mmCIF file of C-alpha atoms in Angstrom:
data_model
loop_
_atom_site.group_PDB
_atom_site.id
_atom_site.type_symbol
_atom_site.label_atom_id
_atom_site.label_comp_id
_atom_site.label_asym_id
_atom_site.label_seq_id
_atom_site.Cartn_x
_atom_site.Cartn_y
_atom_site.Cartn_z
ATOM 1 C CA UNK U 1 0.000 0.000 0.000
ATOM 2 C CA UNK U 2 1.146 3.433 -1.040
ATOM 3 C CA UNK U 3 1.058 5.532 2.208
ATOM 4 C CA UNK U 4 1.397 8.891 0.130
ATOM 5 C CA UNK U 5 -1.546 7.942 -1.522
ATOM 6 C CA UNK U 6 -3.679 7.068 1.247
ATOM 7 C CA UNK U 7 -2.769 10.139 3.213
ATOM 8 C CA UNK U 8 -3.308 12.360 0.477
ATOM 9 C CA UNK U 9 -6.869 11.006 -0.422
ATOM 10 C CA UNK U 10 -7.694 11.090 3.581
ATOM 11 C CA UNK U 11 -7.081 14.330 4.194
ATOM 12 C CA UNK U 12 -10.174 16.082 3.606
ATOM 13 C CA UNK U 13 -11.905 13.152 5.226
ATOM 14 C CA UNK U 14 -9.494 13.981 8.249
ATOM 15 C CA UNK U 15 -10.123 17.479 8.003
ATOM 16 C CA UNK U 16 -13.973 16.670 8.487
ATOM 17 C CA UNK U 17 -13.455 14.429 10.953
ATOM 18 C CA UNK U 18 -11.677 17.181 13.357
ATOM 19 C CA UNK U 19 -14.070 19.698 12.663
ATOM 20 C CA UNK U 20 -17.372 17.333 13.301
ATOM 21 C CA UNK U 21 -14.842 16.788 16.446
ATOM 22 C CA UNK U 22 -14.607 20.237 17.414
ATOM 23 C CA UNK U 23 -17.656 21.299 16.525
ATOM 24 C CA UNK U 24 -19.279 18.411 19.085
ATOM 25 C CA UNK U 25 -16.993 19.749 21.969
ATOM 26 C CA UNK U 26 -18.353 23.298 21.465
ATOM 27 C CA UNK U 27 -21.763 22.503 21.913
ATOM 28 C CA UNK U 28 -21.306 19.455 24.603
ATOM 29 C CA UNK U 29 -19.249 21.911 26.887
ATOM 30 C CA UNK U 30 -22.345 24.684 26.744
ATOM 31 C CA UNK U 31 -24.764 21.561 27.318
ATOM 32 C CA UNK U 32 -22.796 21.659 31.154
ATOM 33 C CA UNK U 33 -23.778 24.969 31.537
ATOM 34 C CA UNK U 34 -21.481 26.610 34.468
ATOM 35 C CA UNK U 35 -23.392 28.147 37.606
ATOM 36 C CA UNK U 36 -22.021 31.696 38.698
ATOM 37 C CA UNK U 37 -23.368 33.535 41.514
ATOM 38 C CA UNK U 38 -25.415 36.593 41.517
ATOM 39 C CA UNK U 39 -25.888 38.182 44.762
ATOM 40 C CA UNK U 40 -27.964 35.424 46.066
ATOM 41 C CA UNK U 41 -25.532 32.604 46.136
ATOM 42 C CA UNK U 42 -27.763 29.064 46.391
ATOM 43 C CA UNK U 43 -27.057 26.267 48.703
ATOM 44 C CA UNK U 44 -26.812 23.076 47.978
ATOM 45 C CA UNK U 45 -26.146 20.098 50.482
ATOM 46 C CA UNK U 46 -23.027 18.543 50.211
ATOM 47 C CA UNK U 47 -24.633 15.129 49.079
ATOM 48 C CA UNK U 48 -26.073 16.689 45.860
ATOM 49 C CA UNK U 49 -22.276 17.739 44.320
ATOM 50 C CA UNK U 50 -20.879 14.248 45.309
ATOM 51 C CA UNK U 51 -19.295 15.157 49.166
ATOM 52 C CA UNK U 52 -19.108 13.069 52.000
ATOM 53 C CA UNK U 53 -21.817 15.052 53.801
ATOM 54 C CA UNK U 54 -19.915 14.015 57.332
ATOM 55 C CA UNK U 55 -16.551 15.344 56.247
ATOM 56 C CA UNK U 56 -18.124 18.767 55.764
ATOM 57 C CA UNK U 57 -19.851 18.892 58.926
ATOM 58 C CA UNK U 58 -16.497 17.562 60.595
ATOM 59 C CA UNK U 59 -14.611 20.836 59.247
ATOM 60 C CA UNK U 60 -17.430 23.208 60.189
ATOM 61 C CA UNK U 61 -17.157 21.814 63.412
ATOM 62 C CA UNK U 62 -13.042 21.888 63.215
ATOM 63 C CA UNK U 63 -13.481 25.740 62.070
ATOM 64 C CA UNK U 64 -16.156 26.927 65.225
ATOM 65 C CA UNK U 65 -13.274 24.889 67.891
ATOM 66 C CA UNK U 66 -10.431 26.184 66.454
ATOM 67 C CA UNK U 67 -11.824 30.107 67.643
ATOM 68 C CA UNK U 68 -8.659 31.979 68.048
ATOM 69 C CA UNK U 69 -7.866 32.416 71.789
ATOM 70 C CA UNK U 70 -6.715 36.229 71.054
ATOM 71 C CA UNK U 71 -8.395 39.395 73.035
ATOM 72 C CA UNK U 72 -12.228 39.796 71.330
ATOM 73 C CA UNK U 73 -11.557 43.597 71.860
ATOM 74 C CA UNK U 74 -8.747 44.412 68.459
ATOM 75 C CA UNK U 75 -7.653 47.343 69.905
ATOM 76 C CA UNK U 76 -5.998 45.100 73.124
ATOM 77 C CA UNK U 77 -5.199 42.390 70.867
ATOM 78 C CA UNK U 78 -3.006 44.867 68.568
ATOM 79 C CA UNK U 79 -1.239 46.584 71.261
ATOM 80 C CA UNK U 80 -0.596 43.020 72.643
ATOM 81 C CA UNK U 81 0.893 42.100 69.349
ATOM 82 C CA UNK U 82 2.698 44.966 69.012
ATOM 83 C CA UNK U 83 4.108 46.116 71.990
ATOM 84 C CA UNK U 84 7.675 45.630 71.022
ATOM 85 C CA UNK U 85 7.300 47.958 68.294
ATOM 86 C CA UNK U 86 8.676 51.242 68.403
ATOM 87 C CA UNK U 87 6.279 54.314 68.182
ATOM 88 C CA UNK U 88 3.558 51.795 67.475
ATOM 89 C CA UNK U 89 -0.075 53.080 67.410
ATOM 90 C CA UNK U 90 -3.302 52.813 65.847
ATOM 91 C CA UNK U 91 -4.313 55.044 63.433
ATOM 92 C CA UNK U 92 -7.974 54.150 62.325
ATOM 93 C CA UNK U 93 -10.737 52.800 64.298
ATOM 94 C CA UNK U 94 -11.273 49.504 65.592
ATOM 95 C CA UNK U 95 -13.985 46.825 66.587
ATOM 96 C CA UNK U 96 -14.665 43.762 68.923
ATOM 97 C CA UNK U 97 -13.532 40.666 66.753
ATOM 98 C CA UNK U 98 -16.739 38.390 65.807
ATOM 99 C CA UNK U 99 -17.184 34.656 66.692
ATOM 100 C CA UNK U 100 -16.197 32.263 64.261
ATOM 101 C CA UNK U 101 -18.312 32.493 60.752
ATOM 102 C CA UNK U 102 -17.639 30.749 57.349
ATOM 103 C CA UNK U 103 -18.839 29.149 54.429
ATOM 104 C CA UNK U 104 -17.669 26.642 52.426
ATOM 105 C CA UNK U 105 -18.396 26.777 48.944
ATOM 106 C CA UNK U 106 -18.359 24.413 45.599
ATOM 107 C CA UNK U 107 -18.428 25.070 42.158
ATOM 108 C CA UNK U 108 -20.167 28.632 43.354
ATOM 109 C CA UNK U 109 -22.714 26.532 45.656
ATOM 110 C CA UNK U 110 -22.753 26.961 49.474
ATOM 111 C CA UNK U 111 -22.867 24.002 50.923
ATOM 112 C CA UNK U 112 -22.176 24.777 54.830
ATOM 113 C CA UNK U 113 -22.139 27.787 56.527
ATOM 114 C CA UNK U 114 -21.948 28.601 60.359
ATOM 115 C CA UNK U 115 -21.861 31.584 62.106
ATOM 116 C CA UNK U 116 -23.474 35.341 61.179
ATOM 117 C CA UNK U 117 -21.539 35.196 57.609
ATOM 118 C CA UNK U 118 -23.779 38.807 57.179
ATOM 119 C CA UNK U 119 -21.243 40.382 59.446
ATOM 120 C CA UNK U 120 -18.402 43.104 58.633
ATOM 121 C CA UNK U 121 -15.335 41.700 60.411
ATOM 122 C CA UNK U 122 -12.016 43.528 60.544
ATOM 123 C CA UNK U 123 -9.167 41.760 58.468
ATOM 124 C CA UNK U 124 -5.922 41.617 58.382
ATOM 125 C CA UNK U 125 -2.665 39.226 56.919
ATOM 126 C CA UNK U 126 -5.784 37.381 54.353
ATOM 127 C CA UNK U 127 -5.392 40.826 52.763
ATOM 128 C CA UNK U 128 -2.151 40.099 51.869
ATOM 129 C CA UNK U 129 -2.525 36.406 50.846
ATOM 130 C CA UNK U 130 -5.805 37.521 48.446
ATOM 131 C CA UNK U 131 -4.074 40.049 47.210
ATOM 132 C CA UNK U 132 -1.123 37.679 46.179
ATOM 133 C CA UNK U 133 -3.630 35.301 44.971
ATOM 134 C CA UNK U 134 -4.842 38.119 43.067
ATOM 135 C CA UNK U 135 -1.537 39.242 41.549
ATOM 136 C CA UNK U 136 -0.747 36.148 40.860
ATOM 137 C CA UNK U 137 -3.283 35.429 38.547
ATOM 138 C CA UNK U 138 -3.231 38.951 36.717
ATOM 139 C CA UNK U 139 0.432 37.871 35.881
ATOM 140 C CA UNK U 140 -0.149 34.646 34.737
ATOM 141 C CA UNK U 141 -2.947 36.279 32.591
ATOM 142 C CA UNK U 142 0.140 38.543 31.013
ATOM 143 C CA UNK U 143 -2.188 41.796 32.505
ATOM 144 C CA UNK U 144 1.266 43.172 34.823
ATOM 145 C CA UNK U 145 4.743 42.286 34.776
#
């Protein structure tokens, strides 16, 4: 058998092949139709997206024990932390910490929660590791050098 041959004649063939190909993974990737969030995220157990519904309720109850054992009042808990800093003071206004509150979320479902997750909680070092996250990510995407 002539292999030039046969790969000459099956190229169109080929070529309508990989588009009947491509075209089928366009449309089968919008048939799985991603869920994002709006303001009003939606909950779903853990049991509907395939979790061991006992593993989540094991870290919800991991996250309320682990409560840190620092000063609820920030202001104390700052001066505390800081006391070996020169010329150290606060400069903006601060607030009694919150008890523990989080959510855990899948594919942009809740599926646990605990705590008032409504409430405005003063933050601190996350900052820095979101906004790593965050840079991270814009220079991966070539959007800063």
């Amino acid at each position: 058998m002539n292999t030039k041959i046969f790969y000459k004649n099956s190229r169109p063939y080929m070529q309508i092949v990989t588009s009947f190909l491509l075209l089928f993974s366009v449309f089968s990737s919008n048939a799985q139709k991603k869920y994002y969030p709006d303001a009003d995220w939606q909950t779903k157990t853990p049991a509907e997206l395939g979790m061991n519904t006992q593993l989540v309720d094991s870290a919800i109850r991991l996250a309320i024990n682990s409560e840190t054992k620092t000063d609820v009042d920030l202001r104390i808990a700052n001066y505390k932390a800081y006391v070996r800093e020169p010329g150290y003071q606060i400069l903006g206004p601060m607030k009694d910490r919150g008890k523990p509150a989080g959510l855990i979320i899948k594919n942009g479902y809740i599926i646990g929660q605990w705590g008032d997750v409504q409430r405005v909680d003063m933050t601190f070092s996350v900052a820095k590791s979101y906004l790593s996250t965050v840079a991270g990510l814009a220079a991966d995407a070539k959007l800063i050098r």
